[in-house]
XYZ file of C-alpha atoms in Angstrom:
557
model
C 0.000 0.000 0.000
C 1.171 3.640 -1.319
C 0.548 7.151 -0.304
C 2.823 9.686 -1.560
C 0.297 12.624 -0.370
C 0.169 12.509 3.332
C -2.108 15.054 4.583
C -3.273 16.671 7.864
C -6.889 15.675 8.925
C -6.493 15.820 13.017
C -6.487 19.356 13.008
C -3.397 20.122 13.983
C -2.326 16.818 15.588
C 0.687 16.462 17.571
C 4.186 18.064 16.967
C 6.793 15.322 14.740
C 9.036 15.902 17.656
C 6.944 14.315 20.565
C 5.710 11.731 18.107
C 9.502 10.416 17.386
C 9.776 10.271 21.562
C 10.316 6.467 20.887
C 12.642 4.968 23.481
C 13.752 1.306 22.635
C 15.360 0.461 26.032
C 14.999 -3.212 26.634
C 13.369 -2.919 29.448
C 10.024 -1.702 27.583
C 9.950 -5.096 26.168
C 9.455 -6.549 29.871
C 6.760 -4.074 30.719
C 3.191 -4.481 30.113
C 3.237 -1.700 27.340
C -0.326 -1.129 25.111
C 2.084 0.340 22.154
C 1.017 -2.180 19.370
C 4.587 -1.986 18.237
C 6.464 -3.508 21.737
C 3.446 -6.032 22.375
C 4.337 -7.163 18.444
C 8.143 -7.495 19.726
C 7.224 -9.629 22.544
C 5.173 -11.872 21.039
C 8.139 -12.247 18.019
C 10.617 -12.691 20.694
C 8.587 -15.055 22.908
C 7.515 -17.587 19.665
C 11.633 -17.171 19.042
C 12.145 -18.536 22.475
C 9.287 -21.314 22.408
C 11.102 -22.071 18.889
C 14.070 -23.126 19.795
C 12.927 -25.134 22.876
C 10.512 -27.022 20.504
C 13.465 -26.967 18.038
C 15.721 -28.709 20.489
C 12.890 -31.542 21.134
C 12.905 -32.229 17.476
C 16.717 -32.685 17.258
C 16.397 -35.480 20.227
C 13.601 -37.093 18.380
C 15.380 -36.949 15.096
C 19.001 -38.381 16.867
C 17.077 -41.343 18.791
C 15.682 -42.094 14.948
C 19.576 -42.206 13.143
C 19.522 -45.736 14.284
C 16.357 -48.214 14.205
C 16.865 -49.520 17.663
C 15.562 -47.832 20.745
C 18.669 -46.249 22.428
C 18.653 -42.453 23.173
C 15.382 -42.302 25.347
C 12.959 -44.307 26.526
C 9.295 -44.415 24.591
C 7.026 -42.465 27.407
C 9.869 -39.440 26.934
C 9.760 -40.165 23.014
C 6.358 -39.537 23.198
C 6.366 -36.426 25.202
C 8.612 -34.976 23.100
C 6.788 -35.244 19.642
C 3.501 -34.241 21.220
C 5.256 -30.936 23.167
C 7.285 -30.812 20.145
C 3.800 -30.536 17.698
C 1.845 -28.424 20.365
C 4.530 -26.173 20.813
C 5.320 -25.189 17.655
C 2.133 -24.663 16.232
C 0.456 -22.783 19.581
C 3.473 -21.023 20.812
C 5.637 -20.508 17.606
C 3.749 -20.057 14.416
C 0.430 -18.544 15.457
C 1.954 -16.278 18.239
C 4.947 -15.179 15.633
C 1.841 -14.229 13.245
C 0.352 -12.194 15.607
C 3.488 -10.791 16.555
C 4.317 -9.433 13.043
C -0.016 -8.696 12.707
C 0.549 -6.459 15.671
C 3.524 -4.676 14.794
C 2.513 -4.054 10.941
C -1.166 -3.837 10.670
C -1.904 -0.740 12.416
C 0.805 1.036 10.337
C -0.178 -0.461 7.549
C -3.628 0.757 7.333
C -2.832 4.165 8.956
C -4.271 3.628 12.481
C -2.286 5.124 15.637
C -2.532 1.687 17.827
C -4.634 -1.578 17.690
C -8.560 -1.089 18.435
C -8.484 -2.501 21.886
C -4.915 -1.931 23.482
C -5.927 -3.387 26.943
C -7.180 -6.294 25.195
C -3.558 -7.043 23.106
C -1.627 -6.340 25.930
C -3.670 -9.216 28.102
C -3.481 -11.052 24.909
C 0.018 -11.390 24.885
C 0.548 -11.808 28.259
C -1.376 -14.700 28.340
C 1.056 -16.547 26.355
C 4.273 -17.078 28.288
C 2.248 -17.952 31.071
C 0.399 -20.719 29.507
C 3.769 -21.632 27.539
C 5.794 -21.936 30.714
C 2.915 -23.694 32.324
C 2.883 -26.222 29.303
C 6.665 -27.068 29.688
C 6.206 -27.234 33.647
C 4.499 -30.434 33.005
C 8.022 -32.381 32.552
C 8.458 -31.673 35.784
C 5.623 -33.487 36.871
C 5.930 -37.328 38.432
C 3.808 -38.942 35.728
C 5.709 -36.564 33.145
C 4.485 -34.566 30.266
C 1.358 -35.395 27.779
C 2.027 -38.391 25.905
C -1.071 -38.677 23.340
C 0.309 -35.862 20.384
C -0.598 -32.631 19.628
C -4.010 -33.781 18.384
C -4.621 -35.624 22.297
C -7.021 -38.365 20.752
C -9.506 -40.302 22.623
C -9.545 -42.633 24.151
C -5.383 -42.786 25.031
C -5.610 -38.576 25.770
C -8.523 -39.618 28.704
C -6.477 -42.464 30.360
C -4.480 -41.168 34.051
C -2.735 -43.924 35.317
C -0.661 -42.301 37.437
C -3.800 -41.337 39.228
C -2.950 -37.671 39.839
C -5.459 -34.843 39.222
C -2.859 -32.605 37.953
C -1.087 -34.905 35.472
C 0.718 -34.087 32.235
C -2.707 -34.149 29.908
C -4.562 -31.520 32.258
C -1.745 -29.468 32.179
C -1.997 -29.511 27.976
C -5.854 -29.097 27.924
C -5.107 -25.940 30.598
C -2.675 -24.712 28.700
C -4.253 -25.283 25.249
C -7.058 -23.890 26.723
C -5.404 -20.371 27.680
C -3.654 -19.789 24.231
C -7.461 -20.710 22.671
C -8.666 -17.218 25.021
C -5.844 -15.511 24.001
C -6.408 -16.335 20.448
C -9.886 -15.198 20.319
C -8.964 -11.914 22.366
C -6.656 -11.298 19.399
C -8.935 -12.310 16.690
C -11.753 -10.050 18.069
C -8.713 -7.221 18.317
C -7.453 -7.760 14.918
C -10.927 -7.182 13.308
C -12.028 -4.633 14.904
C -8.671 -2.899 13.694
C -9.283 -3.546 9.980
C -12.817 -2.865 9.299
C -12.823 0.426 11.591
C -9.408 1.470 11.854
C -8.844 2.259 8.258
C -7.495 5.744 7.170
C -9.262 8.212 4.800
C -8.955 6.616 1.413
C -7.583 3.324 2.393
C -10.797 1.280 0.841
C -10.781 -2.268 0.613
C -8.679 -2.775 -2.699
C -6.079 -0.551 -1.661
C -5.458 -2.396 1.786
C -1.904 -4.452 1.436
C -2.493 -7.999 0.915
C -1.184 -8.812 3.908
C -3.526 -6.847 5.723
C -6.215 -9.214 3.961
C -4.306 -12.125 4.860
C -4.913 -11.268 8.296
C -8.143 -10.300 8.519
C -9.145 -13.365 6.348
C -7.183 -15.474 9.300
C -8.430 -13.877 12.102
C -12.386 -14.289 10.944
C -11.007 -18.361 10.604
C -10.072 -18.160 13.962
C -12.860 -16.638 15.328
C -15.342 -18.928 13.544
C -13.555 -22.107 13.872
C -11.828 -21.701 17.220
C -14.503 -22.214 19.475
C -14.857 -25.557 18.380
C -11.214 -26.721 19.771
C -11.636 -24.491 23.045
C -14.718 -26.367 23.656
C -13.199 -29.658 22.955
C -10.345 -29.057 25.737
C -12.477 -27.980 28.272
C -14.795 -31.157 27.338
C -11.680 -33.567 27.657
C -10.790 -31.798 30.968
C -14.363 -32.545 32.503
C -14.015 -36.601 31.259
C -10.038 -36.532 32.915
C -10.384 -34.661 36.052
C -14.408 -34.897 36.791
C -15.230 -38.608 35.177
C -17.829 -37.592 32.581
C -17.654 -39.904 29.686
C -18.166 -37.196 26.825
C -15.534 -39.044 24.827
C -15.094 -42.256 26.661
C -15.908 -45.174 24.127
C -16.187 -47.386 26.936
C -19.034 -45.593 28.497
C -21.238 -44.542 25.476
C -18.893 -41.306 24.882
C -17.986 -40.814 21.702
C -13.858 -40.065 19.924
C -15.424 -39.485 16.714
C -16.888 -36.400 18.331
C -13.531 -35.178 19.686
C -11.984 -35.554 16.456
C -14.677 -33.701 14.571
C -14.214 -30.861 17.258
C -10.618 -31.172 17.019
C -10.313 -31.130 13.226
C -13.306 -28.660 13.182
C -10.816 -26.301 13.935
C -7.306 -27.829 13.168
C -7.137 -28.046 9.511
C -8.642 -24.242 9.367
C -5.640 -23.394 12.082
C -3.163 -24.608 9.016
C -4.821 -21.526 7.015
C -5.058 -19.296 9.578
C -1.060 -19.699 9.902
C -0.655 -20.196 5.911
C -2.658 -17.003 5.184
C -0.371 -14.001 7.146
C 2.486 -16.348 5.409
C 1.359 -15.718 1.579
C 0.661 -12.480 2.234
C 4.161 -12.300 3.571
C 5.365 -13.235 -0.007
C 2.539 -11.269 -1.292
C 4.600 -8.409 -0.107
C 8.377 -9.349 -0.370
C 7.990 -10.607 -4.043
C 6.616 -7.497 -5.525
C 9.100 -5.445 -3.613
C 12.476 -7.122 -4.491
C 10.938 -7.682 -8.379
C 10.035 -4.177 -8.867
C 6.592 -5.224 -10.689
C 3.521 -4.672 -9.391
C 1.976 -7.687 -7.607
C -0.147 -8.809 -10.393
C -4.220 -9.600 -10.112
C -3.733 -7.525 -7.004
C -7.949 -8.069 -6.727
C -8.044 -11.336 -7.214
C -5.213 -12.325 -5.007
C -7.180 -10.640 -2.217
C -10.488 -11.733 -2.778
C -8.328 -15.415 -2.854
C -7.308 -14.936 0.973
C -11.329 -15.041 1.278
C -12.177 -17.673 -0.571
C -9.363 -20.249 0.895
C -10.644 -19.161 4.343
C -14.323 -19.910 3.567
C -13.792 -23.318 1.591
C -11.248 -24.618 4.116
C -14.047 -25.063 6.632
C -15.658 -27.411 4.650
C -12.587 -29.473 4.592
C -11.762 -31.348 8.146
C -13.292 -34.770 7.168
C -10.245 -35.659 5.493
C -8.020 -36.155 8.429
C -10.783 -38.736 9.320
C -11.095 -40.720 6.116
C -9.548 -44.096 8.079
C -12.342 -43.381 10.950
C -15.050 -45.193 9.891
C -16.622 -42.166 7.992
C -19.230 -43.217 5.088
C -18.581 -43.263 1.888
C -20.937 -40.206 0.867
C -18.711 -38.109 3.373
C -15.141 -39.006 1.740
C -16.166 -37.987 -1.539
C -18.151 -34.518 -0.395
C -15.025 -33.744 1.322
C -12.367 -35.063 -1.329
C -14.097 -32.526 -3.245
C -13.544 -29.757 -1.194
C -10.176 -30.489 -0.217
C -8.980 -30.124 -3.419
C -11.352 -27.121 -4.454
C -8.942 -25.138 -1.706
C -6.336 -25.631 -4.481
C -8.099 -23.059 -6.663
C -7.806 -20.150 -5.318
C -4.765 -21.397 -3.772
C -3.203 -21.834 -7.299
C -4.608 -18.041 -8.212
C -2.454 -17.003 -5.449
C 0.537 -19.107 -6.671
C 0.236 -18.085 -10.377
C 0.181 -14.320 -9.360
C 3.766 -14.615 -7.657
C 5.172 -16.384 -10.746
C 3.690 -13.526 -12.466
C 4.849 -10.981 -10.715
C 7.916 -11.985 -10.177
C 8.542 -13.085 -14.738
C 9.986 -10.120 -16.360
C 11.183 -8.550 -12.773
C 14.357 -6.984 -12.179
C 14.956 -9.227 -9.342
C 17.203 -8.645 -6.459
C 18.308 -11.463 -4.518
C 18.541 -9.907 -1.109
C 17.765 -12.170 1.974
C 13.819 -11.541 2.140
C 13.306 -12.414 -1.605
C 15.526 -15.449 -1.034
C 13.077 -16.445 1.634
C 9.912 -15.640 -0.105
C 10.982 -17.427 -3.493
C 12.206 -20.558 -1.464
C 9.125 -20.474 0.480
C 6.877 -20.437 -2.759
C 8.963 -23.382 -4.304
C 8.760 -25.655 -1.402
C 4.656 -24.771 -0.819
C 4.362 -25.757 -4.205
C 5.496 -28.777 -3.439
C 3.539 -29.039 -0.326
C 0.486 -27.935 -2.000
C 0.858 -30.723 -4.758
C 1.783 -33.358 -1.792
C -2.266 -31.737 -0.118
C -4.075 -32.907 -3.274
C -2.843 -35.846 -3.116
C -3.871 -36.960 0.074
C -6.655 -34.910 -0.666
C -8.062 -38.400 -2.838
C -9.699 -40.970 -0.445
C -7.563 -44.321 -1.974
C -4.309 -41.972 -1.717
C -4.787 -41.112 1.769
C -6.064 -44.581 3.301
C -3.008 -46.351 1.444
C -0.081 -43.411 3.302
C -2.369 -43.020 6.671
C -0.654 -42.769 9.797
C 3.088 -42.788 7.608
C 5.875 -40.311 7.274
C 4.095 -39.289 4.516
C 2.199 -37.019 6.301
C 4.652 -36.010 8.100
C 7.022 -35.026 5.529
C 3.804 -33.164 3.914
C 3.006 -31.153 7.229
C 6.310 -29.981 7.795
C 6.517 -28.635 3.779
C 3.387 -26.225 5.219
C 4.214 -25.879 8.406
C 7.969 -25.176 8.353
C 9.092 -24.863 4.733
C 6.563 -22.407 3.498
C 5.045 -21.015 6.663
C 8.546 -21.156 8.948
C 10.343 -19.931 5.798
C 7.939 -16.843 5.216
C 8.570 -15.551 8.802
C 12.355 -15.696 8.798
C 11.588 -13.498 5.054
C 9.238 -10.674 6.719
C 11.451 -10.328 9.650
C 14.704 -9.776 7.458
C 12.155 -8.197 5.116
C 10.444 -5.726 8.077
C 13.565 -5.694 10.218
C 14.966 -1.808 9.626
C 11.789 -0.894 10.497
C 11.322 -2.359 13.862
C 14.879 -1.954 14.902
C 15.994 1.183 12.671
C 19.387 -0.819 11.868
C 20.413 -2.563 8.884
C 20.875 -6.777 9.390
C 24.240 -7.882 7.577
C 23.436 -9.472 4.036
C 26.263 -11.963 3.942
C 24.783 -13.873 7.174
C 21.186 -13.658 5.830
C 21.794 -15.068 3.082
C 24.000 -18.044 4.830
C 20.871 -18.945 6.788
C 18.457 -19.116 4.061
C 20.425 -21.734 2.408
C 21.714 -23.440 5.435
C 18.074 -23.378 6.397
C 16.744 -24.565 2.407
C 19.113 -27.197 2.059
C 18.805 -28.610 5.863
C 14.763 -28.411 5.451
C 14.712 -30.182 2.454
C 16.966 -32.648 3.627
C 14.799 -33.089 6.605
C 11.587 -33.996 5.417
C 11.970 -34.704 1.702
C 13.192 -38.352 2.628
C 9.935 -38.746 4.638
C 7.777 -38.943 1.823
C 9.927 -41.861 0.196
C 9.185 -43.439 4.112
C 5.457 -43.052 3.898
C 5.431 -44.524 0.664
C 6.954 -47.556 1.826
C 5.166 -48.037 4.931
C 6.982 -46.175 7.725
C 4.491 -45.155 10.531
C 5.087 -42.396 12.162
C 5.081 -41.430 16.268
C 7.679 -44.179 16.483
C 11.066 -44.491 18.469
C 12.248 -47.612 17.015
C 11.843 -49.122 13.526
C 12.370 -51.827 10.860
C 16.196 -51.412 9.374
C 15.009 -51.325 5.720
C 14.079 -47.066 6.799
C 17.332 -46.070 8.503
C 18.904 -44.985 5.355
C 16.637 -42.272 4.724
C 16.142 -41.871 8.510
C 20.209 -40.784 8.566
C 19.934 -38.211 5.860
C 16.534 -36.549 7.636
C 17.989 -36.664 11.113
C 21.207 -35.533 9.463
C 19.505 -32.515 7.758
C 17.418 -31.961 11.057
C 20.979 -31.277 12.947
C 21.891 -29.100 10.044
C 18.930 -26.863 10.783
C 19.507 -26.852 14.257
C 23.095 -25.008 13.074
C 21.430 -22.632 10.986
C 19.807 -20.869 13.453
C 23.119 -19.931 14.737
C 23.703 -17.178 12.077
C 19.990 -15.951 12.625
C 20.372 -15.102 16.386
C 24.256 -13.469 16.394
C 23.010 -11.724 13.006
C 19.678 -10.371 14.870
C 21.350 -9.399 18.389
C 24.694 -7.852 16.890
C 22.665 -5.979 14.010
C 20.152 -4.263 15.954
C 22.563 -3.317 18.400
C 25.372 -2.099 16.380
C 23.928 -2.435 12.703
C 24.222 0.392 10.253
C 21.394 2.746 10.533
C 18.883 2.054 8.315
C 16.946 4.531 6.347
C 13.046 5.166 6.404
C 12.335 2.808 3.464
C 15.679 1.161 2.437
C 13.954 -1.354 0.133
C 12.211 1.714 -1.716
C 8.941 0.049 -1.160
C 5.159 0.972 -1.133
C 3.408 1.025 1.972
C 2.344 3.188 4.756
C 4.761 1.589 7.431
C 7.674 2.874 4.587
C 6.404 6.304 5.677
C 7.278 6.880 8.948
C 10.690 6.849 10.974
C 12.683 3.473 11.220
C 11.615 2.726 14.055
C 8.796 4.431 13.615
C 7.334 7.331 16.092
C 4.944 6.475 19.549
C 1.640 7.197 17.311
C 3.127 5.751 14.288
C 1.558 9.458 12.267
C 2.181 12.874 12.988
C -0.695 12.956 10.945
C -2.750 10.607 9.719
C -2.628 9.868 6.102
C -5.004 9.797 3.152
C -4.178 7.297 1.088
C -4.663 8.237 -2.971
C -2.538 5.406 -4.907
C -3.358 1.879 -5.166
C -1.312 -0.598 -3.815
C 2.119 -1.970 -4.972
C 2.660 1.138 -7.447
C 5.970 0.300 -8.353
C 8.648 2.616 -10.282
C 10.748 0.440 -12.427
C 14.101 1.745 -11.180
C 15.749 -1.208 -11.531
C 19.224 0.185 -9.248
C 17.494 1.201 -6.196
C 17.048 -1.504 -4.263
C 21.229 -2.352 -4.918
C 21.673 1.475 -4.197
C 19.689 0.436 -0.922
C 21.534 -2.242 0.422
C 24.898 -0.603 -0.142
C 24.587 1.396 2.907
C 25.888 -1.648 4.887
């Protein structure tokens, strides 16, 4: 989004100077601050933290599987591990690192001095590290941490033999529980924001993509979330109060949890994927000096994946005894979400052809990320067809397909915006030469990683398993191998991100000579964001083709 006429309609407004009374002392970043900028710092530098702790889980689970006997640790850990490893990345990393950037961008993006409801982020946030700390308390616990995955089935999620009331499953449905409130809270925040928040002129088709992405995610959330938060507290009552809502044993019923759970969960993918293509939706446009092309259409996309992938949860369930009618309504929709899906997809490529490209760090990012969701993407229709998905079910296959969404596009298209947004927030300049080692340490190490699952799947590895037949530990050694390697590569990420924004070159207002509103203001940008709030004229991505500047740009370091 563009505005080159920025005009006074506050009468008056405040003075430049007080608005540039910005302090960045660390210590804001402890405080509970209402400044949608610091609450989006804490929540990027809290999912950071919860990232590398899940990170470090993965790396255990991925060295016990280098050899096919059981060696490293014993199954009950094994299993805590890939089911705090799963819950922890999705609630604590991705969708809390989406907010995060949400909060720190949106309201500058659209024009707005602060969030609708600052109160609300602040509690918002806040509500995170406590439920995320809570969470990881539970390997403290005598009967351990949950063992029954991220997704907690029924019956196995309901069993306590320890006998304890606080055990390491009511810990996860607390916790899961407390980052479903905090979700909403955010959802009803974001909103709010974007349909009433807007400055003068900034009408629907001249709000950034990403801005869409969000909103499209957040009205997910908010329609879909309910579903999971119910679930929890439902499993709570049949663990801790002995109500048999999903107890098969006592006329409860799994099915129903998984419905609930699924209800929500394969929206939650979208609601994460979304912010992520409108990430790239941003970067690509940027660093290609074209306009992003079928700007309309790629918005009114982010709608149209959000409302068809309701209607799309049955086909995690295809091996639960769901009738026949029900497999093929929902093989259909699962692969209608490729549609508008591919309109996004074809609008990069388009973009992008006949670009004066410039392979700086965030465009590295953003083109990797579009590769490897293409590959995910094609991987999703595949187990979108009923016979596909029975014959891989409960494989590596689906593993290796997750993490392609989860980490390779969605993962990939965070490290991108916060290379891509990072003068902003920080004022400084990151160093090149280390960006650009971790995107391909990262690329090569997450390819590594889960391309050999697929192979796996295909030949019948199951997956949530310590130990395993020796025919897999080939392509076990070359994952686990890759998994170590990105482990390493977020090495040059941290020192590049401490030592730059402490002693980086200063960074000018808009270094990548891109459109936007946030490209307006001061690096970092002012208390109030405007000295006066703007009135947008231009549409969106109105790109010059000046194909030196972005070089000129990045020769300040």
């Amino acid at each position: 989004m563009t505005n080159n006429s920025i005009e006074n309609i506050a009468g008056g407004g405040a003075r430049q100077s007080d608005l540039r009374e910005n302090p960045i002392h660390w210590r804001r970043y402890l405080s509970f601050s209402k400044d949608h900028k610091v609450i989006g710092i804490q929540y990027l530098i809290t999912a950071f933290i919860f990232f590398l702790i899940a990170g470090l889980f993965s790396m255990i689970m991925r060295a016990e599987l280098i050899s096919p006997a059981l060696n490293l640790v014993d199954r009950p850990l094994y299993n805590g591990l890939f089911t705090m490893h799963g819950t922890i990345m999705i609630f604590l990393w991705v969708f809390p690192c989406m907010v995060g950037l949400g909060n720190y961008l949106v309201p500058l993006a659209i024009g707005a001095r602060d969030m609708a409801f600052p109160l609300l982020n602040a509690i918002s946030f806040w509500i995170i590290p406590f439920a995320g700390i809570l969470l990881i308390s539970s390997f403290l616990l005598p009967s351990g941490t949950a063992q029954a995955g991220w997704w907690s089935y029924p019956p196995v999620s309901i069993q306590n033999p320890s006998g304890d009331l606080i055990n390491g499953q009511f810990i996860w449905l607390v916790s899961v529980a407390l980052l479903g409130i905090s979700s909403i809270m955010g959802g009803i925040n974001f909103v709010t924001t974007i349909v009433r928040m807007r400055a003068p002129g900034m009408t629907w088709f001249r709000m950034p993509v990403f801005v869409w992405t969000v909103l499209s995610a957040q009205l997910l959330q908010l329609f879909c979330l309910p579903a999971l938060t119910a679930a929890a507290v439902l499993m709570l009552f049949d663990l801790a109060l002995g109500t048999t809502f999903f107890d098969p044993f006592n006329e409860g019923s799994p099915i129903l949890y998984q419905h609930l759970f699924w209800f929500y969960s394969h929206p939650a993918v979208y609601v994460m994927a979304l912010p992520a293509f409108g990430i790239f939706s941003e970067i690509l446009p940027a660093f290609s000096r074209n306009p992003l092309f079928g700007y309309k259409s790629v918005a009114v996309a982010s709608f149209a994946i959000s409302l068809v992938s309701i209607f799309v949860w049955v086909h995690h369930m295809f091996a639960s005894g769901t009738p026949g009618w029900m497999r093929m309504l929902f093989m259909f929709s699962t692969m209608l979400v490729a549609v508008p899906t591919g309109v996004k997809v074809f609008a990069w490529t388009a973009t992008v052809w006949g670009g004066k490209l410039h392979l700086q760090t965030p465009m590295l990012f953003a083109l990797g990320g579009v590769v490897m969701f293409l590959f995910g993407g094609i991987t999703g229709v595949m187990l979108g067809a009923v016979p596909f998905n029975l014959h891989v079910n409960n494989t590596y296959f689906i593993v290796g397909h997750f993490h392609y969404i989860v980490f390779n596009t969605i993962t990939i298209a965070i490290f991108g915006a916060i290379y891509y947004w990072f003068p902003k927030m920080t004022g400084r300049m990151y160093a090149e030469g280390w960006g650009k080692i971790h995107f391909w340490l990262t690329f090569i190490g997450a390819n590594l990683t889960f391309f050999p699952m697929h192979p796996l799947g295909l030949q019948g590895m199951v997956r949530r398993v310590a130990s395993y037949d020796p025919q897999y530990q080939g392509l076990n050694v070359i994952a686990s191998l890759g998994g170590f390697l990105l482990g390493v590569s977020t090495l040059p990420f941290i020192v590049n991100m401490v030592v730059s924004a402490l002693q980086g070159p200063k960074a000018t207002d808009n270094p990548w000579h891109a459109t936007g509103l946030e490209w307006t203001v001061s690096s970092p940008p002012p208390v109030e964001n405007f000295a006066q709030i703007p009135i947008v004229t231009l549409p969106p991505y109105h790109y010059v083709d000046s194909p030196d500047r972005i070089t000129q740009a990045s020769a300040q370091e």
